Amino acid sequence: MKKQVAILLGVLWICIALNFFLLPHSIASAGVGSIGYLVETGWQINRHVIVWSINLVMLTLTYFLLERAVFINTLVGSLTFPVMLALLPEWMLIRFYGVSLILGSFFFSLGIYSLYRIGASNGGVTIPPLILEKYYGIRKSTGVLLTNAVIVLLNLMIFSWQEALVSALSIYLIAFFMRNLLKFEQTRQLKREQTTPTATEERIAKKTLPVD
């Protein structure tokens, strides 16, 4: 139950990043939600249909290429993400373009990080980084950067080079924030391991305790 709540929270962060900060400013920078927005803008295909379609393809890849536990957790995220994205209203929380760009990129990376740390995903383009890390040893942050490159190309096709440049900047910020979140997690885990006594140390401590 705790893991399912964590998955929903991670999906919520991504939806907040898209509907409150990025998409209201037409910043389609990362994730399957941005791909849906771009396809809807360019070819008038409902964005939620695109999100569902991509997620189903990625679920299939997850089933065959990743662990069963990841598939189960991805299943929950993939099914809830389109629903939450549709239910959460698209609302411009901050009118300052630059601030929205930074905050949206941060919350998006926080959502992906929250899912990755429990071995889950919201589907879509967050699946390829897991596959790239498992089979090719490519870091997740780098994988996110590579797989979202297609969104930069879509921005260039549908809008202009300015939007493509902003999209690339946001994708870089997402990878930057995620890389630092992962480093923070590794540092915290290392400190926890250093401060936690091992079984051998505990046995030695017991032996050296004075006996009444």
Backbone as JSON, one array per atom type, in Angstrom:
{
  "sequence": "MKKQVAILLGVLWICIALNFFLLPHSIASAGVGSIGYLVETGWQINRHVIVWSINLVMLTLTYFLLERAVFINTLVGSLTFPVMLALLPEWMLIRFYGVSLILGSFFFSLGIYSLYRIGASNGGVTIPPLILEKYYGIRKSTGVLLTNAVIVLLNLMIFSWQEALVSALSIYLIAFFMRNLLKFEQTRQLKREQTTPTATEERIAKKTLPVD",
  "N": [[0.82, -1.2, 0.0], [1.95, 1.25, 0.81], [3.86, 1.58, -1.2], [2.23, 1.87, -3.46], [0.98, 4.28, -2.88], [3.23, 5.91, -2.96], [3.84, 5.7, -5.67], [1.59, 6.96, -6.82], [2.01, 9.53, -5.81], [4.42, 10.23, -7.07], [3.55, 10.25, -9.76], [1.72, 12.33, -9.56], [3.41, 14.55, -9.08], [4.62, 14.78, -11.6], [2.4, 15.36, -13.22], [1.61, 17.8, -12.09], [3.85, 19.34, -12.74], [3.58, 19.44, -15.54], [0.88, 20.42, -16.06], [0.61, 22.71, -14.48], [2.87, 24.3, -14.75], [4.55, 23.92, -17.13], [3.09, 23.21, -19.66], [1.0, 25.25, -19.72], [2.49, 27.44, -20.54], [3.14, 26.65, -23.03], [5.38, 25.02, -23.08], [6.63, 22.28, -24.11], [8.34, 19.9, -23.0], [9.21, 17.43, -21.89], [8.55, 13.92, -21.42], [5.71, 11.7, -21.93], [3.35, 13.06, -21.77], [3.94, 15.6, -22.81], [4.52, 14.86, -25.43], [1.99, 14.02, -26.24], [0.65, 16.49, -26.09], [2.01, 17.95, -28.09], [1.46, 16.44, -30.42], [-1.32, 16.68, -30.48], [-1.53, 19.44, -30.88], [-0.25, 19.73, -33.37], [-1.46, 17.85, -35.13], [-4.1, 17.53, -34.43], [-4.97, 15.33, -32.9], [-6.39, 13.71, -30.18], [-4.78, 14.31, -27.15], [-4.79, 12.57, -24.95], [-5.39, 10.11, -26.02], [-3.04, 9.61, -27.41], [-1.23, 9.47, -25.27], [-2.2, 7.2, -23.89], [-1.78, 5.25, -25.89], [1.03, 5.25, -26.31], [1.85, 4.52, -23.75], [0.83, 1.91, -23.55], [2.41, 0.56, -25.44], [4.93, 0.87, -24.23], [4.49, -0.49, -21.87], [4.34, -3.09, -22.8], [7.01, -3.45, -23.66], [8.23, -3.24, -21.17], [7.27, -5.51, -19.88], [8.54, -7.6, -21.26], [11.28, -6.95, -21.18], [12.13, -6.0, -18.7], [12.17, -6.45, -15.06], [9.62, -8.36, -13.36], [8.54, -7.13, -11.1], [9.02, -4.43, -11.63], [7.41, -4.17, -13.88], [4.84, -4.5, -12.74], [4.72, -2.29, -11.02], [5.03, -0.29, -12.92], [2.74, -0.69, -14.37], [0.71, 0.26, -12.68], [1.44, 3.0, -12.53], [1.33, 3.7, -15.27], [-1.37, 3.41, -15.88], [-2.63, 5.18, -14.16], [-1.5, 7.65, -14.74], [-2.46, 8.89, -17.3], [-5.12, 9.3, -16.52], [-4.95, 10.96, -14.25], [-3.65, 13.12, -15.42], [-5.64, 14.01, -17.14], [-7.66, 14.7, -15.34], [-6.54, 16.67, -13.69], [-6.59, 20.12, -13.8], [-5.47, 22.28, -16.48], [-3.59, 24.88, -15.63], [-2.24, 28.07, -15.31], [-0.03, 28.57, -13.01], [2.1, 30.24, -12.29], [3.01, 33.25, -13.78], [5.43, 34.13, -14.72], [7.67, 33.32, -17.15], [10.32, 32.2, -17.13], [10.59, 31.35, -14.45], [8.54, 29.47, -14.27], [9.51, 27.63, -16.11], [11.83, 26.64, -14.81], [10.79, 25.68, -12.34], [8.86, 23.87, -13.26], [10.48, 22.03, -14.61], [11.96, 21.08, -12.46], [10.0, 19.88, -10.75], [9.09, 17.92, -12.48], [11.39, 16.32, -12.74], [11.58, 15.55, -10.07], [9.31, 13.96, -9.83], [9.92, 11.81, -11.6], [12.25, 10.86, -10.35], [11.19, 10.1, -7.84], [9.65, 7.94, -8.6], [11.53, 6.21, -9.82], [13.21, 5.53, -7.68], [11.83, 3.66, -6.27], [11.65, 1.69, -8.04], [9.71, 2.03, -10.02], [7.51, 3.49, -12.55], [5.91, 5.97, -14.61], [5.27, 5.12, -17.04], [5.43, 5.56, -20.65], [7.99, 7.69, -21.92], [9.69, 7.31, -19.8], [10.36, 4.72, -19.53], [12.33, 3.73, -21.47], [14.89, 4.79, -20.37], [15.24, 3.06, -18.14], [15.56, 0.61, -19.42], [17.85, 1.15, -20.95], [19.72, 1.57, -18.91], [19.8, -0.96, -17.69], [20.67, -2.75, -19.73], [22.75, -1.48, -21.08], [24.18, 0.05, -19.3], [23.87, 2.78, -19.06], [23.43, 5.84, -17.39], [20.43, 6.77, -15.59], [19.66, 9.49, -15.64], [21.01, 10.4, -17.92], [19.79, 8.76, -19.78], [17.16, 9.74, -19.71], [17.64, 12.23, -20.86], [18.41, 11.49, -23.47], [16.19, 10.03, -24.5], [14.21, 11.95, -24.51], [14.92, 13.56, -26.55], [13.49, 13.33, -28.86], [11.29, 14.9, -28.46], [12.26, 17.47, -28.67], [12.72, 17.56, -31.42], [10.08, 17.32, -32.32], [9.03, 19.73, -31.36], [10.47, 21.46, -32.98], [9.42, 20.8, -35.49], [6.66, 21.4, -35.21], [6.36, 23.9, -33.94], [8.71, 26.23, -33.66], [12.25, 27.06, -33.97], [12.81, 28.44, -31.62], [11.02, 27.44, -29.65], [11.9, 24.81, -29.7], [14.46, 25.14, -28.71], [13.95, 26.05, -26.09], [12.64, 23.79, -25.15], [14.75, 21.94, -25.25], [16.4, 23.11, -23.33], [14.82, 22.82, -21.02], [14.7, 20.02, -20.87], [17.38, 19.5, -20.4], [17.6, 20.72, -17.87], [15.88, 19.07, -16.4], [17.3, 16.63, -16.5], [19.59, 17.5, -15.17], [18.62, 18.23, -12.57], [17.64, 15.74, -11.8], [19.95, 14.17, -11.82], [21.32, 15.3, -9.67], [19.53, 14.79, -7.6], [19.68, 12.01, -7.52], [22.37, 11.72, -6.79], [22.26, 12.88, -4.26], [20.63, 11.0, -2.98], [22.31, 8.75, -3.08], [24.47, 9.64, -1.53], [23.2, 10.02, 0.95], [22.41, 7.39, 1.48], [24.9, 6.17, 1.68], [25.96, 7.43, 3.95], [24.14, 6.49, 5.82], [24.75, 3.78, 5.81], [27.33, 3.88, 6.82], [26.92, 4.78, 9.41], [25.35, 2.84, 10.53], [25.75, 0.03, 12.54], [27.42, -3.03, 11.73], [26.6, -6.58, 11.69], [28.75, -8.02, 12.67], [30.18, -6.07, 14.11], [28.31, -5.54, 16.08], [28.28, -7.98, 17.46], [30.88, -8.01, 18.49], [30.77, -5.77, 20.14], [28.91, -6.66, 22.04], [30.36, -8.68, 23.26], [32.37, -7.29, 24.5], [31.09, -5.88, 26.44], [30.74, -5.04, 29.88], [30.16, -7.44, 32.45], [27.8, -7.89, 35.01]],
  "CA": [[0.0, 0.0, 0.0], [2.84, 2.42, 0.85], [4.48, 1.73, -2.51], [1.22, 2.38, -4.39], [0.82, 5.7, -2.56], [4.44, 6.57, -3.48], [3.69, 5.77, -7.13], [0.61, 8.01, -7.11], [2.63, 10.81, -5.51], [5.36, 10.51, -8.15], [2.75, 10.61, -10.93], [1.13, 13.64, -9.28], [4.45, 15.56, -9.3], [4.79, 14.95, -13.05], [1.2, 16.04, -13.73], [1.7, 19.19, -11.62], [4.88, 19.99, -13.56], [3.06, 19.66, -16.88], [-0.36, 21.2, -16.15], [0.68, 23.97, -13.74], [4.07, 25.11, -15.05], [5.13, 23.8, -18.47], [2.15, 23.29, -20.78], [0.32, 26.55, -19.83], [3.38, 28.34, -21.27], [3.47, 25.95, -24.28], [6.7, 24.41, -22.97], [6.49, 20.83, -24.23], [9.76, 19.59, -22.84], [9.6, 16.06, -21.53], [7.51, 12.98, -21.04], [4.67, 11.33, -22.88], [2.34, 14.12, -21.73], [4.37, 16.63, -23.75], [4.34, 14.31, -26.77], [0.55, 14.11, -26.51], [0.33, 17.9, -26.32], [2.55, 18.35, -29.39], [0.71, 15.75, -31.48], [-2.63, 17.31, -30.5], [-1.37, 20.77, -31.48], [0.15, 19.65, -34.77], [-2.28, 16.99, -35.99], [-5.46, 17.48, -33.89], [-5.3, 14.03, -32.33], [-6.55, 13.89, -28.75], [-3.52, 14.02, -26.45], [-4.93, 11.45, -24.03], [-5.3, 8.9, -26.85], [-1.6, 9.43, -27.66], [-0.61, 9.03, -24.01], [-2.6, 5.8, -23.66], [-1.15, 4.39, -26.91], [2.46, 5.12, -26.01], [2.0, 3.77, -22.5], [0.58, 0.49, -23.81], [3.61, 0.04, -26.1], [6.0, 0.82, -23.25], [4.15, -1.57, -20.94], [4.74, -4.33, -23.47], [8.47, -3.53, -23.57], [8.57, -3.49, -19.77], [6.93, -6.91, -19.57], [9.5, -8.52, -21.87], [12.68, -6.57, -21.02], [12.48, -5.63, -17.32], [11.71, -7.37, -14.04], [8.18, -8.4, -13.15], [8.16, -6.12, -10.1], [9.0, -3.14, -12.34], [6.21, -4.17, -14.73], [3.66, -4.28, -11.9], [4.72, -0.89, -10.58], [4.81, 0.53, -14.12], [1.33, -0.86, -14.73], [-0.06, 1.2, -11.85], [1.76, 4.36, -12.97], [0.87, 3.92, -16.65], [-2.82, 3.51, -15.91], [-3.09, 6.35, -13.41], [-0.98, 8.91, -15.28], [-3.39, 9.57, -18.21], [-6.33, 9.7, -15.79], [-4.6, 12.12, -13.42], [-3.34, 14.23, -16.33], [-6.91, 14.52, -17.66], [-8.46, 15.27, -14.25], [-5.89, 17.87, -13.16], [-6.81, 21.2, -14.79], [-4.29, 23.0, -16.97], [-3.75, 26.19, -15.01], [-0.97, 28.79, -15.23], [0.17, 28.92, -11.61], [3.04, 31.38, -12.25], [3.02, 33.88, -15.1], [6.8, 34.37, -15.16], [8.05, 32.22, -18.03], [11.55, 31.57, -16.67], [10.34, 30.67, -13.18], [7.74, 28.28, -14.59], [10.41, 26.69, -16.78], [12.71, 26.02, -13.82], [9.99, 24.91, -11.38], [8.26, 22.73, -13.97], [11.54, 21.05, -14.85], [12.31, 20.48, -11.17], [8.93, 18.98, -10.29], [9.08, 16.77, -13.37], [12.5, 15.45, -12.33], [11.24, 15.01, -8.76], [8.37, 12.87, -10.06], [10.64, 10.67, -12.16], [13.14, 10.35, -9.3], [10.37, 9.44, -6.83], [9.24, 6.65, -9.16], [12.7, 5.37, -10.07], [13.83, 5.06, -6.45], [11.08, 2.49, -5.8], [11.59, 0.76, -9.16], [8.45, 2.21, -10.74], [7.51, 4.45, -13.64], [4.58, 6.37, -15.07], [5.17, 4.67, -18.42], [5.91, 6.51, -21.64], [9.43, 7.8, -22.19], [10.49, 6.98, -18.62], [10.73, 3.3, -19.63], [13.63, 3.53, -22.14], [16.07, 4.93, -19.5], [15.39, 1.85, -17.33], [16.1, -0.42, -20.31], [19.22, 1.54, -21.3], [20.58, 1.34, -17.76], [19.93, -2.39, -17.43], [21.36, -3.49, -20.79], [23.91, -0.76, -21.61], [24.89, 0.74, -18.23], [23.72, 4.24, -19.21], [22.75, 6.4, -16.23], [19.03, 7.14, -15.83], [19.58, 10.9, -16.01], [21.43, 10.49, -19.33], [18.74, 8.11, -20.57], [16.06, 10.7, -19.82], [18.08, 13.25, -21.81], [18.42, 10.92, -24.81], [14.85, 9.64, -24.96], [13.38, 13.13, -24.7], [15.4, 14.31, -27.71], [12.44, 13.29, -29.88], [10.37, 16.01, -28.17], [12.89, 18.65, -29.25], [12.45, 17.49, -32.85], [8.66, 17.63, -32.52], [8.9, 21.17, -31.18], [11.03, 22.09, -34.18], [8.49, 20.55, -36.59], [5.33, 21.96, -35.0], [6.46, 25.31, -33.58], [9.86, 26.88, -34.3], [13.51, 26.75, -33.3], [12.8, 29.0, -30.27], [10.38, 26.47, -28.77], [12.78, 23.65, -29.62], [15.57, 25.51, -27.82], [13.41, 26.06, -24.73], [12.41, 22.39, -24.83], [16.06, 21.34, -24.97], [16.85, 23.65, -22.06], [14.04, 22.19, -19.96], [15.14, 18.62, -20.78], [18.68, 19.54, -19.72], [17.35, 21.01, -16.45], [15.32, 17.86, -15.8], [18.41, 15.7, -16.32], [20.47, 18.09, -14.15], [17.98, 18.07, -11.26], [17.54, 14.32, -11.49], [21.29, 13.71, -11.5], [21.65, 15.75, -8.32], [18.68, 14.05, -6.67], [20.25, 10.66, -7.4], [23.6, 11.86, -6.01], [21.85, 13.11, -2.88], [20.16, 9.73, -2.46], [23.47, 7.88, -2.89], [25.22, 10.16, -0.38], [22.43, 9.72, 2.16], [22.48, 5.95, 1.72], [26.27, 5.87, 2.12], [26.07, 7.88, 5.34], [23.34, 5.57, 6.63], [25.51, 2.53, 5.93], [28.49, 4.13, 7.67], [26.51, 4.98, 10.8], [24.66, 1.64, 11.0], [26.72, -1.02, 12.87], [27.24, -4.33, 11.09], [26.33, -7.68, 12.62], [30.03, -8.36, 13.32], [30.46, -5.03, 15.1], [27.38, -5.71, 17.2], [28.73, -9.12, 18.25], [32.08, -7.6, 19.21], [30.33, -4.85, 21.19], [28.29, -7.46, 23.09], [31.4, -9.45, 23.96], [33.19, -6.39, 25.3], [30.29, -5.25, 27.49], [31.0, -5.56, 31.23], [29.13, -8.32, 33.0], [27.61, -7.63, 36.45]],
  "C": [[0.86, 1.26, 0.0], [3.47, 2.67, -0.51], [3.49, 2.29, -3.52], [0.98, 3.88, -4.15], [2.03, 6.49, -3.09], [4.37, 6.71, -4.99], [2.72, 6.88, -7.52], [1.19, 9.39, -6.86], [3.62, 11.2, -6.6], [4.64, 10.94, -9.42], [2.14, 12.0, -10.77], [2.14, 14.75, -9.52], [4.63, 15.84, -10.79], [3.61, 15.71, -13.65], [1.18, 17.51, -13.31], [2.71, 19.96, -12.47], [4.33, 20.36, -14.94], [1.89, 20.66, -16.88], [-0.31, 22.54, -15.42], [1.83, 24.88, -14.18], [4.49, 25.08, -16.53], [4.12, 24.03, -19.59], [1.36, 24.6, -20.84], [1.16, 27.6, -20.56], [3.81, 27.74, -22.61], [4.9, 25.43, -24.27], [6.49, 22.9, -22.95], [7.88, 20.24, -24.19], [10.06, 18.13, -22.61], [8.37, 15.22, -21.26], [6.46, 12.76, -22.12], [3.54, 12.36, -22.89], [2.66, 15.24, -22.7], [4.22, 16.15, -25.19], [2.87, 14.38, -27.17], [0.12, 15.52, -26.83], [0.79, 18.35, -27.71], [1.78, 17.72, -30.55], [-0.69, 16.36, -31.61], [-2.57, 18.67, -31.18], [-1.1, 20.68, -32.98], [-0.81, 18.9, -35.67], [-3.7, 16.76, -35.45], [-5.91, 16.08, -33.47], [-5.34, 14.2, -30.81], [-5.31, 13.43, -27.99], [-3.6, 12.79, -25.54], [-4.92, 10.1, -24.76], [-3.83, 8.57, -27.13], [-0.91, 8.9, -26.42], [-0.93, 7.57, -23.74], [-1.88, 4.87, -24.62], [0.32, 4.16, -26.62], [2.68, 4.29, -24.75], [1.77, 2.27, -22.69], [1.79, -0.16, -24.5], [4.74, -0.13, -25.09], [5.75, -0.25, -22.19], [4.56, -2.92, -21.51], [6.25, -4.53, -23.4], [8.91, -3.85, -22.14], [8.35, -4.94, -19.4], [8.01, -7.86, -20.07], [10.96, -8.22, -21.51], [13.1, -6.25, -19.58], [11.87, -6.63, -16.34], [10.2, -7.27, -13.85], [7.71, -7.34, -12.14], [8.08, -4.74, -10.74], [7.76, -3.05, -13.22], [4.96, -3.87, -13.91], [3.57, -2.83, -11.45], [4.5, 0.06, -11.74], [3.35, 0.46, -14.56], [0.46, 0.14, -13.97], [0.17, 2.63, -12.33], [1.23, 4.67, -14.35], [-0.64, 4.11, -16.73], [-3.33, 4.76, -15.2], [-2.64, 7.67, -14.02], [-1.94, 9.58, -16.27], [-4.66, 10.06, -17.51], [-6.06, 10.97, -14.98], [-4.31, 13.34, -14.27], [-4.61, 14.86, -16.88], [-7.73, 15.22, -16.58], [-7.86, 16.57, -13.71], [-6.03, 19.0, -14.18], [-5.5, 21.83, -15.23], [-4.43, 24.46, -16.56], [-2.37, 26.84, -14.85], [-0.78, 29.31, -13.81], [1.06, 30.15, -11.46], [3.15, 31.95, -13.66], [4.44, 34.14, -15.62], [7.33, 33.13, -15.88], [9.26, 31.46, -17.5], [11.37, 30.79, -15.38], [9.54, 29.39, -13.41], [8.59, 27.21, -15.25], [11.25, 25.92, -15.76], [11.9, 25.14, -12.86], [9.35, 23.69, -12.04], [9.28, 21.64, -14.22], [11.92, 20.34, -13.55], [11.26, 19.48, -10.71], [8.82, 17.75, -11.19], [10.18, 15.79, -12.98], [12.23, 14.82, -10.97], [10.26, 13.84, -8.9], [9.04, 11.62, -10.6], [11.53, 10.03, -11.11], [12.35, 9.57, -8.25], [9.92, 8.06, -7.3], [10.42, 5.7, -9.32], [13.26, 4.77, -8.79], [13.07, 3.89, -5.82], [10.89, 1.49, -6.94], [10.31, 0.84, -9.95], [8.6, 3.25, -11.82], [6.09, 4.83, -13.96], [4.37, 5.98, -16.53], [5.81, 5.66, -19.38], [7.42, 6.5, -21.79], [10.29, 7.6, -20.94], [10.92, 5.51, -18.62], [12.08, 3.1, -20.32], [14.86, 3.77, -21.26], [16.31, 3.71, -18.61], [16.01, 0.72, -18.17], [17.55, -0.12, -20.67], [20.18, 1.31, -20.15], [20.84, -0.14, -17.54], [20.83, -3.07, -18.45], [22.64, -2.8, -21.28], [24.67, 0.04, -20.56], [24.84, 2.25, -18.33], [22.92, 4.77, -18.02], [21.33, 6.85, -16.58], [18.9, 8.59, -16.28], [19.97, 11.11, -17.47], [20.39, 9.86, -20.24], [17.53, 9.01, -20.77], [16.39, 11.76, -20.87], [17.99, 12.74, -23.24], [17.02, 10.64, -25.34], [13.93, 10.83, -25.18], [13.84, 13.99, -25.88], [14.35, 14.35, -28.81], [11.46, 14.45, -29.69], [10.94, 17.31, -28.72], [12.62, 18.7, -30.75], [10.99, 17.81, -33.17], [8.38, 19.12, -32.34], [9.37, 21.92, -32.41], [10.08, 21.95, -35.36], [7.2, 21.34, -36.44], [5.38, 23.46, -34.71], [7.61, 25.98, -34.35], [11.12, 26.53, -33.52], [13.56, 27.33, -31.89], [12.18, 28.01, -29.28], [11.24, 25.22, -28.61], [13.95, 23.92, -28.68], [15.13, 25.51, -26.36], [13.16, 24.63, -24.26], [13.71, 21.69, -24.46], [16.6, 21.82, -23.64], [16.13, 23.0, -20.89], [14.46, 20.73, -19.76], [16.5, 18.55, -20.08], [18.5, 19.79, -18.23], [16.78, 19.8, -15.73], [16.41, 16.85, -15.52], [19.36, 16.18, -15.23], [19.89, 17.88, -12.75], [17.94, 16.6, -10.85], [18.9, 13.75, -11.1], [21.66, 14.09, -10.07], [20.77, 15.08, -7.26], [19.21, 12.64, -6.45], [21.55, 10.69, -6.59], [23.29, 12.07, -4.54], [21.4, 11.82, -2.23], [21.33, 8.79, -2.17], [24.3, 8.32, -1.69], [24.52, 9.85, 0.92], [22.49, 8.24, 2.51], [23.86, 5.54, 2.23], [26.47, 6.27, 3.57], [25.3, 6.95, 6.27], [24.08, 4.26, 6.86], [26.71, 2.69, 6.85], [28.12, 4.25, 9.14], [25.79, 3.77, 11.38], [25.68, 0.55, 11.31], [26.4, -2.33, 12.16], [26.99, -5.4, 12.15], [27.6, -8.07, 13.38], [30.37, -7.36, 14.4], [29.56, -5.17, 16.31], [27.8, -6.87, 18.09], [29.96, -8.77, 19.08], [31.71, -6.69, 20.38], [29.7, -5.61, 22.35], [29.31, -8.2, 23.93], [32.21, -8.55, 24.9], [32.42, -5.67, 26.4], [30.63, -5.87, 28.86], [29.83, -6.39, 31.75], [29.03, -8.06, 34.5], [27.88, -8.9, 37.24]]
}
